[in-house]
Short mmCIF file of C-alpha atoms and ligand atoms in Angstrom, two decimals:
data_model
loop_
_atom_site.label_atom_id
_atom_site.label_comp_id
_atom_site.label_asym_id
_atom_site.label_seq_id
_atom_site.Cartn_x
_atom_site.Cartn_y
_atom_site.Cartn_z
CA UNK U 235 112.75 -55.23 99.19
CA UNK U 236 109.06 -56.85 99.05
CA UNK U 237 107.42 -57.29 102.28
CA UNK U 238 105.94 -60.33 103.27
CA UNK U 239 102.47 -60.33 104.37
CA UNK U 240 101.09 -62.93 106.57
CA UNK U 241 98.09 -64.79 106.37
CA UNK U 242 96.72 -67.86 107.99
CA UNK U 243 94.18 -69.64 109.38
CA UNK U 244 93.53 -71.84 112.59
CA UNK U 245 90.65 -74.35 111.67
CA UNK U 246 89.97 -75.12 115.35
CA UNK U 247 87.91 -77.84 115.38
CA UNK U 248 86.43 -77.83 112.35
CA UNK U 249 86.69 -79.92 109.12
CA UNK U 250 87.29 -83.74 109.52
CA UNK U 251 89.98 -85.02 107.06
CA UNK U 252 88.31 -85.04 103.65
CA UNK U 253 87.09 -81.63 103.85
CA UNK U 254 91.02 -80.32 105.25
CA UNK U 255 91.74 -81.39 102.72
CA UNK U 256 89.80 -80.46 100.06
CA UNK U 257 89.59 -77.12 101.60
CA UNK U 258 93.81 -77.46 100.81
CA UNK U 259 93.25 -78.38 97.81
CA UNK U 260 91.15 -75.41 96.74
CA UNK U 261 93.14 -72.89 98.35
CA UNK U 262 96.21 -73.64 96.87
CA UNK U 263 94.83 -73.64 93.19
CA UNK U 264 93.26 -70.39 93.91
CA UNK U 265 96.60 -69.12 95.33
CA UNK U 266 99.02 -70.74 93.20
CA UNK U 267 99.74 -67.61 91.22
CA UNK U 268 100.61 -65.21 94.22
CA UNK U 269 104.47 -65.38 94.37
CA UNK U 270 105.05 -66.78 98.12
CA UNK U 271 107.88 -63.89 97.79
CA UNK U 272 104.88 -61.67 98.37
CA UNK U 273 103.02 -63.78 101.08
CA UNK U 274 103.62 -66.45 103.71
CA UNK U 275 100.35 -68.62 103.82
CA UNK U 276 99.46 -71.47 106.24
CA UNK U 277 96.85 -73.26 107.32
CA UNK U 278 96.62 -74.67 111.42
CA UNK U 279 94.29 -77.99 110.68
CA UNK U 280 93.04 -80.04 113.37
CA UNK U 281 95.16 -82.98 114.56
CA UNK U 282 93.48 -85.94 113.02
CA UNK U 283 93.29 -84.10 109.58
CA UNK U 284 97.32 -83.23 109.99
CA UNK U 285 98.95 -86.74 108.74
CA UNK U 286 96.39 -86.27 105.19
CA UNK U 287 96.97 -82.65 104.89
CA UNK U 288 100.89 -83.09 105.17
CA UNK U 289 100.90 -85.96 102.43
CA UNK U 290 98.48 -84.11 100.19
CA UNK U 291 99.90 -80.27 100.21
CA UNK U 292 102.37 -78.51 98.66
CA UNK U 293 104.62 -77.14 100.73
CA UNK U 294 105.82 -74.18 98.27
CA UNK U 295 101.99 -73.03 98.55
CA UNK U 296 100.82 -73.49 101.85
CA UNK U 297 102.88 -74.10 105.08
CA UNK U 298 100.74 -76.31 107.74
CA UNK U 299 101.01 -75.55 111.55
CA UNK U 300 99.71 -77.73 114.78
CA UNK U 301 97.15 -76.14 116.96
CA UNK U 302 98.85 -76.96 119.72
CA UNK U 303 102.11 -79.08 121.25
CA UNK U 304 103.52 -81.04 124.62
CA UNK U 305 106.91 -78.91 125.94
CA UNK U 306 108.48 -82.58 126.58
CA UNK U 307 109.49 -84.97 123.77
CA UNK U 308 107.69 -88.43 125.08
CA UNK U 309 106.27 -89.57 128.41
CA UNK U 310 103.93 -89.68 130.77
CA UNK U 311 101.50 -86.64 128.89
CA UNK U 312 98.25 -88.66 128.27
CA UNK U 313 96.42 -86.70 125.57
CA UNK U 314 99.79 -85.02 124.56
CA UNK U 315 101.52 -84.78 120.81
CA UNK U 316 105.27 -84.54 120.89
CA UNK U 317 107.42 -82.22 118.59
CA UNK U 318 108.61 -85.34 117.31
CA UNK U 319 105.28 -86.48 116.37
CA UNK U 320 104.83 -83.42 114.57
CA UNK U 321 108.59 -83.77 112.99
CA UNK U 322 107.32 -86.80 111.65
CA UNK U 323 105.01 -85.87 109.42
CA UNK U 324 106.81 -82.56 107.99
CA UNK U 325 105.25 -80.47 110.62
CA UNK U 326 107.06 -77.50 111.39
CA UNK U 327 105.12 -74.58 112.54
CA UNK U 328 102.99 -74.88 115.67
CA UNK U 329 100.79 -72.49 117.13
CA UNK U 330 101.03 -71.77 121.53
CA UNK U 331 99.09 -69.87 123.50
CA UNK U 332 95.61 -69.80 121.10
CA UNK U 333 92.96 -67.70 123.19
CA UNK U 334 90.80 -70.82 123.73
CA UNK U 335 93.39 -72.60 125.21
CA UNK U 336 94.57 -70.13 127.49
CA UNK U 337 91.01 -69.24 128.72
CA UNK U 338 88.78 -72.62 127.91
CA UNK U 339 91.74 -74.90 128.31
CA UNK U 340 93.32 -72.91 130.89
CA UNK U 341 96.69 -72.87 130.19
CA UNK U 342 98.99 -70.40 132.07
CA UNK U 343 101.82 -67.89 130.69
CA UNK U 344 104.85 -70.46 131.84
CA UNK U 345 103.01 -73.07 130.10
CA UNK U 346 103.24 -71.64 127.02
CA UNK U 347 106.90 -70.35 127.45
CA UNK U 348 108.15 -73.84 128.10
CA UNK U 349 106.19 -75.28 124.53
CA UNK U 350 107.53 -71.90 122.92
CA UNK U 351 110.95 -72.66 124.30
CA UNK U 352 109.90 -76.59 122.98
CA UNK U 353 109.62 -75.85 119.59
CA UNK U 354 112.26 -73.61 119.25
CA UNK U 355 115.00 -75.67 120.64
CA UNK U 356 113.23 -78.71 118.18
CA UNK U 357 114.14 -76.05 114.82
CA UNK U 358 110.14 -75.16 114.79
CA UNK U 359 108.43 -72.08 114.03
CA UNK U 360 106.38 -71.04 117.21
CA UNK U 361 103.22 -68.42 116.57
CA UNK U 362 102.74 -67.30 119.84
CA UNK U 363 98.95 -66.05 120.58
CA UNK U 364 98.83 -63.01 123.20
CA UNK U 365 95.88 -60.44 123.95
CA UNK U 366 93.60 -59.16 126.55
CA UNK U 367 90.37 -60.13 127.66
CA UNK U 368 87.32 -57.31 127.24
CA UNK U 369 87.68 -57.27 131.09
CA UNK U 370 91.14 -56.01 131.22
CA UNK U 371 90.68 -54.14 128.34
CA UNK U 372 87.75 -52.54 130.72
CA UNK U 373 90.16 -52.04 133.18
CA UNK U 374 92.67 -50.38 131.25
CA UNK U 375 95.39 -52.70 131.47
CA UNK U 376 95.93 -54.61 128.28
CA UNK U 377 99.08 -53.25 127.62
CA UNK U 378 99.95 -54.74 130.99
CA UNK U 379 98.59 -58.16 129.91
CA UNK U 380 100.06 -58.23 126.45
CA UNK U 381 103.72 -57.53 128.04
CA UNK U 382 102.84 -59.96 130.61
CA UNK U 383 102.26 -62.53 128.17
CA UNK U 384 105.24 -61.61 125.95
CA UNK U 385 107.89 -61.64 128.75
CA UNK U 386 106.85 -65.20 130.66
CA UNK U 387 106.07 -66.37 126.85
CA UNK U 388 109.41 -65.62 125.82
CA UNK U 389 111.33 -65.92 128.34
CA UNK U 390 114.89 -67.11 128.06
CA UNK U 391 114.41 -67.37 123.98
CA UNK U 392 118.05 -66.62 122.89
CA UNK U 393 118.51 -64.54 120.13
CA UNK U 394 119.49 -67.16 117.66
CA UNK U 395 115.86 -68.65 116.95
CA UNK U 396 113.56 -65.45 116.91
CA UNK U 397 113.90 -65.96 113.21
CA UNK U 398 111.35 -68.79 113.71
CA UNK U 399 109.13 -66.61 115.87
CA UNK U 400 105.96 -65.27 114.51
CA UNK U 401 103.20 -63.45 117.33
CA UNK U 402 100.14 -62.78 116.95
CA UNK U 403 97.77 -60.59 118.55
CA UNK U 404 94.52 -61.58 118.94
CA UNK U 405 92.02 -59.82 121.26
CA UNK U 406 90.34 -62.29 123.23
CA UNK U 407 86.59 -59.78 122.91
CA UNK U 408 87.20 -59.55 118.87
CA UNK U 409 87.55 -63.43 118.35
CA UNK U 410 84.57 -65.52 117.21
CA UNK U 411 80.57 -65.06 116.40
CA UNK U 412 80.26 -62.75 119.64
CA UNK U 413 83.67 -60.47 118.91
CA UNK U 414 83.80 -56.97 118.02
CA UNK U 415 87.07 -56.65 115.66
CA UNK U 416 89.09 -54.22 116.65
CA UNK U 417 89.11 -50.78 114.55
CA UNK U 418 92.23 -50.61 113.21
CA UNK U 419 93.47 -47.82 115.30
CA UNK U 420 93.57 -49.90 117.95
CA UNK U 421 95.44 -53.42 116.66
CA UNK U 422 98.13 -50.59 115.06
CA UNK U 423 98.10 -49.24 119.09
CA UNK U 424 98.58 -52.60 120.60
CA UNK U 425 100.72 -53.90 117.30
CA UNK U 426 102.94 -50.89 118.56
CA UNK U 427 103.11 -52.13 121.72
CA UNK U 428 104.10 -55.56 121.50
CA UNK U 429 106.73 -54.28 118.89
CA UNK U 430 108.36 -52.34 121.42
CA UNK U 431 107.42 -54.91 124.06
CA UNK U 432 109.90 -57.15 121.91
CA UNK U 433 112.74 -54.59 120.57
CA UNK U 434 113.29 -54.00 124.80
CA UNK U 435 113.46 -57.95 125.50
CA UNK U 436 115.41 -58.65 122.17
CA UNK U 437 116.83 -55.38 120.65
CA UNK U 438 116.99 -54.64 116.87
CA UNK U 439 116.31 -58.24 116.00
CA UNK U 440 112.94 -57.82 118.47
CA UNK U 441 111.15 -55.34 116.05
CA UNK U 442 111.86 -57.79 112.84
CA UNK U 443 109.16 -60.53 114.40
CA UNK U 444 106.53 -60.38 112.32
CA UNK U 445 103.02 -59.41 114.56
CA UNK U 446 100.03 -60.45 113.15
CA UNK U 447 96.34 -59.45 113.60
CA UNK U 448 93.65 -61.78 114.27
CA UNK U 449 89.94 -61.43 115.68
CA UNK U 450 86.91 -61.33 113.39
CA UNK U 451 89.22 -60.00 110.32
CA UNK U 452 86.84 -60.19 107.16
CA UNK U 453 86.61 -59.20 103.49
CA UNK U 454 85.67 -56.04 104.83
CA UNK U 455 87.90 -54.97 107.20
CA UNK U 456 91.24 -56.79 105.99
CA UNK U 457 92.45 -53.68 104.09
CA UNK U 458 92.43 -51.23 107.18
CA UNK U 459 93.86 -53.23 109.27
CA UNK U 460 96.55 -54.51 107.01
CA UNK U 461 97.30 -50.85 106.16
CA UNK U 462 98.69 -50.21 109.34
CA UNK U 463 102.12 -50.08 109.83
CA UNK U 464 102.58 -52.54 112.41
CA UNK U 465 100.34 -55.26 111.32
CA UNK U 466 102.50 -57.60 109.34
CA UNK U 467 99.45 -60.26 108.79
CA UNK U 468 96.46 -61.43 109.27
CA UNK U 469 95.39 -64.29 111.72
CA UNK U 470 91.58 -64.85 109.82
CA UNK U 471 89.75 -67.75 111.51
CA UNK U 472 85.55 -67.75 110.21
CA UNK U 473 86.20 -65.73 107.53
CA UNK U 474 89.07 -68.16 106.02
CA UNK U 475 87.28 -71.05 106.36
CA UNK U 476 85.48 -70.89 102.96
CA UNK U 477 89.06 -71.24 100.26
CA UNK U 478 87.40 -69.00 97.37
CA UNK U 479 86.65 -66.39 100.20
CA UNK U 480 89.96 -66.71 101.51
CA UNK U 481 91.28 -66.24 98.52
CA UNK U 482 89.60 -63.17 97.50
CA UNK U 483 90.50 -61.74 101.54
CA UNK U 484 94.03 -62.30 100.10
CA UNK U 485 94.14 -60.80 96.74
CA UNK U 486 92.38 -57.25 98.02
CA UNK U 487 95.43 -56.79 100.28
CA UNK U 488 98.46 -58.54 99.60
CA UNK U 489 100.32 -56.13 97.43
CA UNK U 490 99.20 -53.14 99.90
CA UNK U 491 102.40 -53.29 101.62
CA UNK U 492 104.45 -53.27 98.51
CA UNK U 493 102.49 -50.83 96.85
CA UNK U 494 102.19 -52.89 93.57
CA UNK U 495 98.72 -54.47 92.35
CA UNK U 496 97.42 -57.94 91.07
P1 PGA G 664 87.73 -65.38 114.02
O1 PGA G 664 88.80 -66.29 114.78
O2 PGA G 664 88.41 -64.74 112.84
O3 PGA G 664 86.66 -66.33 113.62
O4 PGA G 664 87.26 -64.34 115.00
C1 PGA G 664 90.08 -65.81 115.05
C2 PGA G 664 90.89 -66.80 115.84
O5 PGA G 664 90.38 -67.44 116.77
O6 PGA G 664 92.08 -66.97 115.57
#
């Protein structure tokens, strides 16, 4: 059987709605000939750009995710989008638990269970974010942190919807201008880990979540990484952000799994 590789991109808050989605556009027609039986790509716009992108993309090509999401339908969350919201315009991926908004936005591990549980119990895919900070890396307990994360994060998911879970593991000291990526060694080490992490909380159906790795992945070191056998994707943020780049990223390692080429 082929195996899926993952690949996406969060656009933070970047782009304004003409380039989203032109940047869509682009990626799509550069992608269009990759069977999507080889590769799941989507895209996590920002939430202004999300109504044009949804109207404008095709679905069969690129899937679109929310950065973010409220754990209640409506009410008194000033600020907040609903799952509904996000229903409404086709929206059914969302992402929980990005690095930024755990440590800049400060959200805590039950926060991010309860939107995981959210989206879940709404029929959404959920990409929950986990990894360590370089001080608890320092301290030699990111395996610690990552299980942490994974069992409040996940807590009380019933079997029935990890089908619609996707993780992804992105070290908080390998994301942005200032990260170090990780050497592959290491995401395959902590890919490892949260595999296991999840086969003890969920059994057999635990180690077929697909665990992607994200954190300064470029052109360069995309074929490494996705060469290990744990890393099922990969979560590209600067390095995405240019479609014919992207693109290229893509076509060096999408068939590495299967062993076939382009
Ligand atoms: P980066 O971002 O690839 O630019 O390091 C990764 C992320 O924040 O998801």
């Amino acid at each position: 059987m082929t195996k899926k590789i993952f690949f996406g991109t969060n656009l933070k808050m970047y782009k304004n709605i003409k380039e989203t989605t032109e940047y869509l556009k682009t990626l799509s027609q550069l992608t269009k000939d990759i069977s999507r039986d080889n590769m799941e790509l989507f895209v996590i716009p920002s939430y202004t750009s999300l109504c044009s992108a949804a109207q404008s993309t095709d679905k069969q090509f690129i899937t679109l995710g929310a950065q973010n999401m409220c754990w209640e339908e409506k009410g008194t969350f000033t600020g907040e989008i609903s799952p509904l919201m996000l229903q409404e315009m086709g929206i059914g991926l969302v992402m929980i638990g990005h690095s930024e908004r755990r440590h800049v936005l400060r959200e805590t591990d039950d926060e991010e269970n309860r939107k995981v549980k959210c989206a879940l119990n709404h029929g959404m895919t959920a990409l929950l974010c986990v990894g360590e900070t370089a001080k608890e890396k320092d301290y030699k307990i990111s395996d610690e942190v990552i299980r942490t994360q994974l069992k409040i994060g996940l807590h009380d998911i019933p079997g029935s919807q990890l089908s619609r879970l996707w993780i992804a593991y992105e070290p908080v000291w390998a994301i942005g201008e200032s990260g170090t990526p990780a050497s592959s060694e290491y995401a395959e080490e902590k890919h490892q880990t949260i595999k296991n992490c999840l086969t003890e909380l969920f059994g057999e159906a635990g180690s077929q979540i697909p665990v992607l790795y994200g954190g300064s992945v470029n052109p360069d070191n995309a074929v490494s990484l996705i060469s290990q056998p744990s890393v099922d994707g990969l979560f590209t943020g600067r390095s995405a952000w240019d479609a014919s780049v992207f693109n290229s990223l893509i076509r060096k390692t999408v068939y590495i799994k299967s062993g076939s080429c382009i």
